[in-house]
Tab-separated table of C-alpha atoms and ligand atoms in Angstrom:
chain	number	residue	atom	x	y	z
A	1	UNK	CA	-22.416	4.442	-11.038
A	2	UNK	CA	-19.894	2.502	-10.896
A	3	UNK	CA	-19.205	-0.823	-12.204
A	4	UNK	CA	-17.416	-3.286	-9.508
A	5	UNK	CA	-16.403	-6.754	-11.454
A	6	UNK	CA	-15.342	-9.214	-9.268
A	7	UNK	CA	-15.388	-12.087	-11.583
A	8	UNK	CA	-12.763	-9.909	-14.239
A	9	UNK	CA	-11.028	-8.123	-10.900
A	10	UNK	CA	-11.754	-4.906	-13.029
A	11	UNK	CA	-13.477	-1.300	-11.948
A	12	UNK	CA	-15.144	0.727	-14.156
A	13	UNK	CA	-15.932	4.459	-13.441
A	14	UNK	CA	-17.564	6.921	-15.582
A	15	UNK	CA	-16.606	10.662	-16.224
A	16	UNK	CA	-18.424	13.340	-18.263
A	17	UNK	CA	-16.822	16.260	-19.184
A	18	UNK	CA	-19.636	19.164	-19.317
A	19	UNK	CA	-19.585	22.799	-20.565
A	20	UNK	CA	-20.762	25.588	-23.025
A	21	UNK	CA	-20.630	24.854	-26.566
A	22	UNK	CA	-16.996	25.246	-28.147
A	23	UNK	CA	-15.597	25.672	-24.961
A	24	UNK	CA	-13.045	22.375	-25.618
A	25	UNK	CA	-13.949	19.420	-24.041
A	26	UNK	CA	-13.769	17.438	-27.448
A	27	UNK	CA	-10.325	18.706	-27.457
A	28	UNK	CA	-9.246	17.380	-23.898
A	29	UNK	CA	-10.288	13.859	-24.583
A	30	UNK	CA	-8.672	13.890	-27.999
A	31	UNK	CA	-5.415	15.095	-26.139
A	32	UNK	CA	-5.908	12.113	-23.326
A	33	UNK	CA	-6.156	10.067	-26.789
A	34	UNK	CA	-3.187	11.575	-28.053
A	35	UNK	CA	-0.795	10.900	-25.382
A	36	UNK	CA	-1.620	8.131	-23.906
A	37	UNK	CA	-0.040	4.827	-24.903
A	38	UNK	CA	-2.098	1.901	-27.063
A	39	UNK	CA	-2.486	-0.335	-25.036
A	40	UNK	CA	-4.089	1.938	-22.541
A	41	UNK	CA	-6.994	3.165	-24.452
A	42	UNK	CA	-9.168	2.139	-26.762
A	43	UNK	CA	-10.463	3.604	-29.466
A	44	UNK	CA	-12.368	7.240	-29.337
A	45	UNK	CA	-16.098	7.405	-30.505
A	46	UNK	CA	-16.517	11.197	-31.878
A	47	UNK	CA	-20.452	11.332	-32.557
A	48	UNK	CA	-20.271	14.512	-34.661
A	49	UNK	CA	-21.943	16.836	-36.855
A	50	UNK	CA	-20.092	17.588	-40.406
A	51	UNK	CA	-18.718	20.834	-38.342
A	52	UNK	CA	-16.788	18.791	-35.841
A	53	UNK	CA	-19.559	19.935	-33.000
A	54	UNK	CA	-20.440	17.058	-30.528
A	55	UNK	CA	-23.625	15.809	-31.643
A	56	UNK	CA	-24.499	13.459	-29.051
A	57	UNK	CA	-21.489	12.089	-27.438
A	58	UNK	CA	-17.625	11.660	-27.535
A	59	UNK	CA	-16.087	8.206	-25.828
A	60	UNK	CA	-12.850	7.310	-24.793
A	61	UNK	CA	-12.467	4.407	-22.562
A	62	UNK	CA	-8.919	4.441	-20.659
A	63	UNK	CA	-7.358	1.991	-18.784
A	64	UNK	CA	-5.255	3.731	-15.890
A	65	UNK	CA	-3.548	0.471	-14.114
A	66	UNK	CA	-4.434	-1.804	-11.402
A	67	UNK	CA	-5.214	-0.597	-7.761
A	68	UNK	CA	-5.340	-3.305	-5.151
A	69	UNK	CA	-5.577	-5.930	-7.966
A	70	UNK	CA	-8.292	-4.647	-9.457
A	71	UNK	CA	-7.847	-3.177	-13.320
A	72	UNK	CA	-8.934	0.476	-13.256
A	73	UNK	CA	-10.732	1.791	-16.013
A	74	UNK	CA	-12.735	5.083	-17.006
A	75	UNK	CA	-14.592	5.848	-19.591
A	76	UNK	CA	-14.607	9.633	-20.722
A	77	UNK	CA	-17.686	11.243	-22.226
A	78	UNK	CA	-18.278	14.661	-23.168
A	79	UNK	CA	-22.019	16.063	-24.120
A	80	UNK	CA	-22.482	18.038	-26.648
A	81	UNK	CA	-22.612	21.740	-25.339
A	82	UNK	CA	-24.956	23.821	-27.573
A	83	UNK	CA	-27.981	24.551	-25.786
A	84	UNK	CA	-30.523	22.917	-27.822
A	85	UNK	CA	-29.033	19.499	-27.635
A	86	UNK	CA	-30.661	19.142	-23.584
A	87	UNK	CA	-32.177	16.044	-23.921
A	88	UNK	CA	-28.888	14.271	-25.246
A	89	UNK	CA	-26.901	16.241	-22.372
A	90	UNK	CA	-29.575	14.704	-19.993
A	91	UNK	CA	-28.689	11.148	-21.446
A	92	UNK	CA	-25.164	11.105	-21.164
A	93	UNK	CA	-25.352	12.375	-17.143
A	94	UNK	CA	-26.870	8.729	-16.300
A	95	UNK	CA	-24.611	6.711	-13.907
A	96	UNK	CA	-21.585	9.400	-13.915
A	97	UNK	CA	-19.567	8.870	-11.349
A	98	UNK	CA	-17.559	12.217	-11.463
A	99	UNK	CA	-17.974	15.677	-13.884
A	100	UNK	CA	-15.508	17.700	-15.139
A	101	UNK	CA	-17.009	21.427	-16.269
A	102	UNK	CA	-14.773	23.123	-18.592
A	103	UNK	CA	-15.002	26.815	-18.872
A	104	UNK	CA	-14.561	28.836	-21.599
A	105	UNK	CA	-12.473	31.346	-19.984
A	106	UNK	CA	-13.111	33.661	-23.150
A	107	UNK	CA	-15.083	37.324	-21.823
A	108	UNK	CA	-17.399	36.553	-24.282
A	109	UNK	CA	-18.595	33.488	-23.358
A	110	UNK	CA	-19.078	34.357	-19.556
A	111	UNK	CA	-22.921	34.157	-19.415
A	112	UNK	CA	-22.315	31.097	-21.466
A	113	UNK	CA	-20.386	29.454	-18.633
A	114	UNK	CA	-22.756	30.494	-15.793
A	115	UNK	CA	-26.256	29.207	-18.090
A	116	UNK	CA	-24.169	25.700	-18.876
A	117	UNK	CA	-23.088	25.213	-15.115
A	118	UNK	CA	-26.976	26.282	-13.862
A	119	UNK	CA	-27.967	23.439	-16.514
A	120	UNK	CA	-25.338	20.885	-15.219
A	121	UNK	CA	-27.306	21.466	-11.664
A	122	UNK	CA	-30.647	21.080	-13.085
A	123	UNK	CA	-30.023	18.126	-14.727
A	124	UNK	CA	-27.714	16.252	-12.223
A	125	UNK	CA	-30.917	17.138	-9.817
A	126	UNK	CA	-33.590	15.504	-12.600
A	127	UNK	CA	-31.672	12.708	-11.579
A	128	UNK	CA	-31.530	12.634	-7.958
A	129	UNK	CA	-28.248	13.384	-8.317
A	130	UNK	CA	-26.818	16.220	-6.288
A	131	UNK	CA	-23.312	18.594	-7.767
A	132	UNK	CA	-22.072	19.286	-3.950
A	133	UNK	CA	-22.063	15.488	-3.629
A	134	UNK	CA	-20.183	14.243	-6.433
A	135	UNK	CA	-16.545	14.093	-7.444
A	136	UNK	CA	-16.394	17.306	-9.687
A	137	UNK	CA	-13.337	19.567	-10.468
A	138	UNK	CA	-13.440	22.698	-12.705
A	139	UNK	CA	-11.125	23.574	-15.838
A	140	UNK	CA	-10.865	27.221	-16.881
A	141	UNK	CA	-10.234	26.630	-20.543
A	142	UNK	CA	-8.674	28.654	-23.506
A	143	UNK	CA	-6.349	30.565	-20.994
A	144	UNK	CA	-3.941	31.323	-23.777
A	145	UNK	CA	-6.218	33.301	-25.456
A	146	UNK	CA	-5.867	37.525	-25.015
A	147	UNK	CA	-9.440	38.341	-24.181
A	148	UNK	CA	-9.656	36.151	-21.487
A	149	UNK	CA	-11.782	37.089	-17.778
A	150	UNK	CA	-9.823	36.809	-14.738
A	151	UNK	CA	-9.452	34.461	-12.701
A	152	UNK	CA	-10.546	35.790	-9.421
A	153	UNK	CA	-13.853	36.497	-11.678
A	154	UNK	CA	-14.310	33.241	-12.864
A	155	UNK	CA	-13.532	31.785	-9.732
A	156	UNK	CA	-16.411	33.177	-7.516
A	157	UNK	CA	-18.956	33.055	-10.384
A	158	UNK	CA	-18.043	29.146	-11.052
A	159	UNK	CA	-16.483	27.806	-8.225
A	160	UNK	CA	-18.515	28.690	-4.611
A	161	UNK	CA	-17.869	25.421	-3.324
A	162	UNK	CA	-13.696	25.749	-3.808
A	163	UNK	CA	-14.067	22.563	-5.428
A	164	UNK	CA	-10.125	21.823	-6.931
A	165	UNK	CA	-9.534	23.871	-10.059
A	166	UNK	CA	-7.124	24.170	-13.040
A	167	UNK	CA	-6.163	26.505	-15.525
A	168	UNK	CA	-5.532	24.956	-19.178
A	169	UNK	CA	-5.134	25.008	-22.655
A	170	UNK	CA	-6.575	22.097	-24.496
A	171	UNK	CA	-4.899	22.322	-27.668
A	172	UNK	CA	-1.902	22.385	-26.472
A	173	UNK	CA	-2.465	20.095	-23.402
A	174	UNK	CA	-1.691	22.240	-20.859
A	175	UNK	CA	-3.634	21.148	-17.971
A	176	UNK	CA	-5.618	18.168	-19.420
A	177	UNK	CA	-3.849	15.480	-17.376
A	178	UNK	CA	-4.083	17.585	-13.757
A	179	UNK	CA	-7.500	18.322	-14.440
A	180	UNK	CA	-8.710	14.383	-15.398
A	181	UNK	CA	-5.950	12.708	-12.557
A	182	UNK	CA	-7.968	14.885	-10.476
A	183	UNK	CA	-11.568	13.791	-10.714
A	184	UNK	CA	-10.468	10.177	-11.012
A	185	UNK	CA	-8.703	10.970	-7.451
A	186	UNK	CA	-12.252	11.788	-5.953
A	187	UNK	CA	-13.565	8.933	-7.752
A	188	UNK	CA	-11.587	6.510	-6.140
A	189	UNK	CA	-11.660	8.551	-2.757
A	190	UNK	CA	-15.283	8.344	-2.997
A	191	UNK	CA	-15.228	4.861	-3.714
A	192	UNK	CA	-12.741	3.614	-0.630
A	193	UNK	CA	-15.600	5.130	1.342
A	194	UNK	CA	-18.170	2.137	-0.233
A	195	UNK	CA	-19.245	-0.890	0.594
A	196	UNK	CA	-18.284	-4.417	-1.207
A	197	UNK	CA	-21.906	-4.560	-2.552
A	198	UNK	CA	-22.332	-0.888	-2.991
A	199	UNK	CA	-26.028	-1.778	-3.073
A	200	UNK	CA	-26.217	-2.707	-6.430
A	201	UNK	CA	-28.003	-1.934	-9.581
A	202	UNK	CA	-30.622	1.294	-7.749
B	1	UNK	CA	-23.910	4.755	-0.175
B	2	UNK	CA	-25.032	8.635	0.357
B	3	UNK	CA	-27.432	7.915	-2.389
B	4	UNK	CA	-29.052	5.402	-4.387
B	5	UNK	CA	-27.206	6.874	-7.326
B	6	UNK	CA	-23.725	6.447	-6.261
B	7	UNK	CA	-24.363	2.667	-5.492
B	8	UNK	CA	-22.315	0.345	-7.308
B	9	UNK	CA	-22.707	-2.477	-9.990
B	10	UNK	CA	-20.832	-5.273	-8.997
B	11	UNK	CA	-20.373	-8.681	-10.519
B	12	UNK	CA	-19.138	-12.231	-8.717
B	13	UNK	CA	-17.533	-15.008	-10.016
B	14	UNK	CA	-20.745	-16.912	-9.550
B	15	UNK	CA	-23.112	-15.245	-11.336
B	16	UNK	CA	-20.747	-14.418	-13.884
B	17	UNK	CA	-20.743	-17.999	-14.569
B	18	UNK	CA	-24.536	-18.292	-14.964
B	19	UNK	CA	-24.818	-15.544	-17.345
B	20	UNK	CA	-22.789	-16.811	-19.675
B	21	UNK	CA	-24.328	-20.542	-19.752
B	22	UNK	CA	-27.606	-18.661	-20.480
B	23	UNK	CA	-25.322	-16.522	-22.966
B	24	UNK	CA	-23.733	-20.092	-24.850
B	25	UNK	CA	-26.909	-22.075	-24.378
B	26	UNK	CA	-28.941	-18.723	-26.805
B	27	UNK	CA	-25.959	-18.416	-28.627
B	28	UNK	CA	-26.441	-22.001	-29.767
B	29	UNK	CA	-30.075	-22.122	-29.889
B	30	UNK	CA	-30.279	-18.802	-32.004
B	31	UNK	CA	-27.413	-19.595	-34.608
B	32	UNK	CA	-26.217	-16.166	-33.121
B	33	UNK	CA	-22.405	-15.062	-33.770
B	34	UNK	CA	-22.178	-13.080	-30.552
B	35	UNK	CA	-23.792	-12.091	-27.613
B	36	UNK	CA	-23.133	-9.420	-25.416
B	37	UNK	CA	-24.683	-7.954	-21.976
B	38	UNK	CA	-24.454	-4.526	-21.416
B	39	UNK	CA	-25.028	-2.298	-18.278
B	40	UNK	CA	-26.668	0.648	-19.262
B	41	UNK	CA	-24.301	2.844	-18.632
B	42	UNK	CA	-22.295	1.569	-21.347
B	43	UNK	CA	-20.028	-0.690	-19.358
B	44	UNK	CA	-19.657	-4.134	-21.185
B	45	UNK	CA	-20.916	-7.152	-18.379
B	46	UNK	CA	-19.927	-9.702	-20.359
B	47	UNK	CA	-19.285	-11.305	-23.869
B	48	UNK	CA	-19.690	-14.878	-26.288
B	49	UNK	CA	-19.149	-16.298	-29.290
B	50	UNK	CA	-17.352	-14.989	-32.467
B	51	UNK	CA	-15.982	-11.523	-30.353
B	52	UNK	CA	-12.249	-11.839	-31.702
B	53	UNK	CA	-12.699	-9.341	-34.505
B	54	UNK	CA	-14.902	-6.403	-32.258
B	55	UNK	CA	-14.224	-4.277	-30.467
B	56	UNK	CA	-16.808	-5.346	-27.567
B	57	UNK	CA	-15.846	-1.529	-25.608
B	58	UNK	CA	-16.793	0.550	-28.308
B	59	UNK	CA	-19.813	-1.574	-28.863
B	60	UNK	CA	-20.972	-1.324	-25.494
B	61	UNK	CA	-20.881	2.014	-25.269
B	62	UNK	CA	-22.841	2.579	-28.562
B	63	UNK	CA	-25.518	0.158	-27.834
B	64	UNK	CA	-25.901	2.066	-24.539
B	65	UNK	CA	-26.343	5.220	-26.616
B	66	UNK	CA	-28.738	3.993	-28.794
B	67	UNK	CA	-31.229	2.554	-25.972
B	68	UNK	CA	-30.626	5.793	-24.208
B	69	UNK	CA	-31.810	7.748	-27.514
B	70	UNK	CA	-34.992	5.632	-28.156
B	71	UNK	CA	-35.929	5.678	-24.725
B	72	UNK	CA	-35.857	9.205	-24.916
B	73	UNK	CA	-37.928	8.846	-28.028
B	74	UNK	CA	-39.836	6.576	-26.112
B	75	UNK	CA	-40.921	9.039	-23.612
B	76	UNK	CA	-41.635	12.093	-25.969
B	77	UNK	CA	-44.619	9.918	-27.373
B	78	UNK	CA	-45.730	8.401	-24.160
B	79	UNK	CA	-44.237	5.118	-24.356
B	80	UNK	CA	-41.803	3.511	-21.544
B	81	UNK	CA	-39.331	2.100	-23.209
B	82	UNK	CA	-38.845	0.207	-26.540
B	83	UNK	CA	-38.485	-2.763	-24.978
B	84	UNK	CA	-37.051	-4.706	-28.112
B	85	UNK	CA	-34.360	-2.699	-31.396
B	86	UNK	CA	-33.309	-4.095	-34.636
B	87	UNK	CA	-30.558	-3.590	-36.966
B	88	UNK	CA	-30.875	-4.902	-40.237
B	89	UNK	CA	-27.675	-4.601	-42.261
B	90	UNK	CA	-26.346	-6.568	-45.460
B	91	UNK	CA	-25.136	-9.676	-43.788
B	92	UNK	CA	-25.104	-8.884	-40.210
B	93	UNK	CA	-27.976	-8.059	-37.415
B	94	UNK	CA	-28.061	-6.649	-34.464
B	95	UNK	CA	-31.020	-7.755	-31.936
B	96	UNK	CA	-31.321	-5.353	-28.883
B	97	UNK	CA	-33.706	-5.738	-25.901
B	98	UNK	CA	-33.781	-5.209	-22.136
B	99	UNK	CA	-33.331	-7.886	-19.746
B	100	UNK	CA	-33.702	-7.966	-15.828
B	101	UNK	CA	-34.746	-3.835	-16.279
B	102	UNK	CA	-31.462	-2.533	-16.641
B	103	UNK	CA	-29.556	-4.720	-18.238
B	104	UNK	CA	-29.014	-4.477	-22.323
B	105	UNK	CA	-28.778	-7.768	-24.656
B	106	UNK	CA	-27.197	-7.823	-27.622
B	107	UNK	CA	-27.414	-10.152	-30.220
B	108	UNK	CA	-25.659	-10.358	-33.485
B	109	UNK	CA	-26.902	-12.817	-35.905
B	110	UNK	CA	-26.564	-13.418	-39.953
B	111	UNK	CA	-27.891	-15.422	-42.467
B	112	UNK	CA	-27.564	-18.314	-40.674
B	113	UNK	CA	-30.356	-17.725	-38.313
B	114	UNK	CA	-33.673	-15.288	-38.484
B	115	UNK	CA	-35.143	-12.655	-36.686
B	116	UNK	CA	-38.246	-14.553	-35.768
B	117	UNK	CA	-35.915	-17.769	-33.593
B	118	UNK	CA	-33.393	-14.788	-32.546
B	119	UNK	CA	-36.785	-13.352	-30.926
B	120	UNK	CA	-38.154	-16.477	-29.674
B	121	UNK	CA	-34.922	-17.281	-28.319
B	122	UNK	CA	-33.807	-14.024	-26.385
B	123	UNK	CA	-37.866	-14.006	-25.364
B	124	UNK	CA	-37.025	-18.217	-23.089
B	125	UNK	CA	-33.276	-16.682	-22.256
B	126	UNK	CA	-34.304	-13.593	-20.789
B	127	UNK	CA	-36.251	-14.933	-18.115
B	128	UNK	CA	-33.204	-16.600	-16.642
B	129	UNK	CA	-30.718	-13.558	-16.869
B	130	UNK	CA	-33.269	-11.482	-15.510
B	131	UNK	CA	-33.570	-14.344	-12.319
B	132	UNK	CA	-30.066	-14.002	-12.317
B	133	UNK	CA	-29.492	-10.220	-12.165
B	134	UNK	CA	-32.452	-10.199	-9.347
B	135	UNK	CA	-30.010	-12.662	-6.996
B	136	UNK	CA	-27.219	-10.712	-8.027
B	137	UNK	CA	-28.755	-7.618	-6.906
B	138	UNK	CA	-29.744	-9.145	-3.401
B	139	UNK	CA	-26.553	-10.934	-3.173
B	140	UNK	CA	-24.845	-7.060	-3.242
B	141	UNK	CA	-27.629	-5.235	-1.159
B	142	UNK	CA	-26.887	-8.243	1.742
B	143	UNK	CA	-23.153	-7.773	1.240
B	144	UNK	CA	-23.713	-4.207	2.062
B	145	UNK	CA	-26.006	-4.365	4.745
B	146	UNK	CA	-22.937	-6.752	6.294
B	147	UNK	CA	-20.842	-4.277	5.553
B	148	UNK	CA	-18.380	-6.088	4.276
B	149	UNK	CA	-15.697	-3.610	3.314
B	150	UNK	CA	-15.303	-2.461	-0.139
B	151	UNK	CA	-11.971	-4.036	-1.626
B	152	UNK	CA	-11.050	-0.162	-1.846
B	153	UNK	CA	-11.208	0.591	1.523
B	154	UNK	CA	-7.571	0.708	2.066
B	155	UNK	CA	-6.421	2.573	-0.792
B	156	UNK	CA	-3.898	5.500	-0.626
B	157	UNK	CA	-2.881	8.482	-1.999
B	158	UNK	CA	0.553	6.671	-3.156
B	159	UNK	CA	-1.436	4.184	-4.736
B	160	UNK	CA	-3.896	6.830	-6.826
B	161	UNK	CA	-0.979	9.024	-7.889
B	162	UNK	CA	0.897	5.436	-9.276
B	163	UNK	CA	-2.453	5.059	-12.253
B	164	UNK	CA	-0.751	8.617	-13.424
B	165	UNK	CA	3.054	7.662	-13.173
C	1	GTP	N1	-7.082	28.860	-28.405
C	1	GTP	C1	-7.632	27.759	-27.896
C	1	GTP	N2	-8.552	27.084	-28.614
C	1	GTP	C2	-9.083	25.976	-28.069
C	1	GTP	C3	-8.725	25.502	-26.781
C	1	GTP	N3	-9.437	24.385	-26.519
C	1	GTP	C4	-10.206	24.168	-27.608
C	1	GTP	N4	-9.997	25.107	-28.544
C	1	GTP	C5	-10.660	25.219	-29.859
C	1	GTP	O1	-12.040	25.486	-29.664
C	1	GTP	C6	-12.821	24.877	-30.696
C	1	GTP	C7	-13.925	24.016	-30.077
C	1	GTP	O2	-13.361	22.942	-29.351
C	1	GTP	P1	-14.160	21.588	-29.067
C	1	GTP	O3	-13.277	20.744	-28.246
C	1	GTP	O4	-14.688	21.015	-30.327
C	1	GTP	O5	-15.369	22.157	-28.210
C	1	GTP	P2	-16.556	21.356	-27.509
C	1	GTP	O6	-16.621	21.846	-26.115
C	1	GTP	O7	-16.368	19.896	-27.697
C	1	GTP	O8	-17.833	21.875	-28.335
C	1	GTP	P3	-19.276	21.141	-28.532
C	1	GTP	O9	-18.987	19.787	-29.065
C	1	GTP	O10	-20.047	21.980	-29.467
C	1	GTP	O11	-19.911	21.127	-27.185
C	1	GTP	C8	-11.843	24.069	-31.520
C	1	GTP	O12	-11.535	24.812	-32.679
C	1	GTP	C9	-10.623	23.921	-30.632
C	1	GTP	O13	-9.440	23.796	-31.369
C	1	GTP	C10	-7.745	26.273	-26.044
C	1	GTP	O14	-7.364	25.938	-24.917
C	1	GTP	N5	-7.259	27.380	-26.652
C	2	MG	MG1	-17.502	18.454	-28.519
């Protein structure tokens, strides 16, 4: 949901970045943190176990630049991806305005990918939310790696709906940027399609 | 909207204004250092007092965490919500409650002041931000059923592709 401030002439939109467990998405926001200049981000929140696994969320809140004099700014979550942490995956889903699911492209971790993106559905849909209807864009991750599945595979296992797609590798960056400029792009597409009062707090 | 969960949050001038009179009028009454409004998403509404020195974004989004966590709590053993959190540290406090339904105060109080008058306080203020948040959320519902268009309306893709340039 997002968050239209009139009185500041600022927007704020939210994006969660979903997936199996170790499949990078702690390692795209810290590369968003990485490059992007001071004074447009502030400072990343890494709640973490002692083994550097998300234990309820990463934050990173971003400040992109003004569109139509309004300030434009998104805040970047990821949930943690192991399967028993549900109920803190559940939590972080409220008010998103657009998803990113990063894939661990890894042949190993292929049932992985289908159980986490079933789970994104369910809980999206405990929410009245609905996947087809929100800005969402798939990243196949870890594409450097040898063992990796194709990507006609992963493609029509993930990605029915054709929704846009990119291939990356987090630690080195490739593909961060194109994958986040893209779901902000819906974002604001979706947005120019709303109201001035958006119907307010539901 | 498509559906009640893409609607928007929005925020005038106006009411703006009459939060934070309600915000310095506690603030004074409570001997608070700073008080902060959160939407429960994490996104920071609006911020007084001693706020120099924080960072208010990081603080928002943590607050939002931690409500989200013990309602979840909440739940498991049949409650709603926990209406009311608090923080005791060395010096500093933190006093967290729900105004208005979905609206998050935060109040951050030390020595100076007590948890009993920071209760008593937030317990008179929150019946005006939650008045306030009600006309706010009518005042946005009207503006929609208008149709007045959102300020967004006439983006473009030139302007979208200049955030990333
Ligand atoms: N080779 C390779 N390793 C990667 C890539 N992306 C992430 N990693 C590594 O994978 C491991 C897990 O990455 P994280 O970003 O912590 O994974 P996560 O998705 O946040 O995991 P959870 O917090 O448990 O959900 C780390 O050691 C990363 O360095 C990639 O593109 N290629
Ligand atoms: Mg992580």
């Amino acid at each position: 949901m997002s968050f239209i401030n009139y009185a500041s002439r600022e927007i704020n939109c939210k994006i969660v970045y979903y997936g199996p467990g170790l499949c990078g998405k702690t390692t795209n926001l810290q590369f968003v943190y990485q490059k992007t200049s001071p004074d447009a981000k502030g400072k990343m929140i890494s709640l973490a176990t002692e083994t550097e696994r998300t234990l309820f969320f990463d934050f990173l809140p971003l400040a992109l630049g003004e569109i139509r004099g309004f300030k434009t700014r998104f805040h970047l979550y990821t949930v943690p991806g192991q399967v028993f942490y549900d109920a803190s995956r559940k939590l972080i889903l409220k008010g998103v305005d657009g998803v990113v699911f990063v894939a661990d492209s890894q042949e190993e971790r292929l049932d992985a990918n289908i159980e986490s993106m079933e789970n994104l559905k369910v809980n999206l849909e405990e929410q009245g939310y609905q996947l087809d209807k929100l800005p969402f864009v798939i990243q196949y991750n870890k594409r450097d790696l040898p063992n990796v599945t194709s990507m006609e595979e992963l493609r029509s296992l993930l990605n029915p709906n054709n929704v846009p797609e990119y291939e990356a590798c987090a630690t080195t960056g490739e593909g961060v940027f194109e994958t986040l400029k893209a779901v902000a792009k819906l974002i604001l597409m979706e947005l120019k399609k709303g109201g001035a009062g958006g119907g307010a707090m539901g | 909207m498509s559906s009640s969960h893409s609607s928007t949050f929005v925020m005038y001038d106006e009411e703006l204004r009459k939060i934070n009179m309600v915000s310095e009028k506690l603030l004074r009454e409570a001997n608070a250092k700073v008080i902060f409004l959160v939407d429960k998403n994490g996104q920071l509404i609006t911020s007084v007092g001693e706020t120099e020195h924080l960072d208010t974004t990081s603080l928002a989004s943590l607050t939002a965490g931690n409500i989200a966590a013990t309602g979840g709590l909440a739940k498991l053993i049949g409650e709603k919500e926990f209406s009311i959190l608090f923080h005791e540290g060395e010096k500093d406090n933190i006093h967290i409650s729900i105004v208005g339904g979905r609206v998050i105060l935060v109040v951050i109080f030390d020595t100076r002041s007590s948890l009993g008058l920071v209760r008593l306080r937030v317990k008179k203020a929150s019946d005006d931000y939650g008045q306030i948040f009600e006309d706010l959320a009518k005042k946005a519902a009207q503006e929609d059923k208008d149709g007045v268009p959102s300020p967004f309306a006439e983006i473009t893709d030139d302007d979208i592709d200049n955030l990333f340039s």
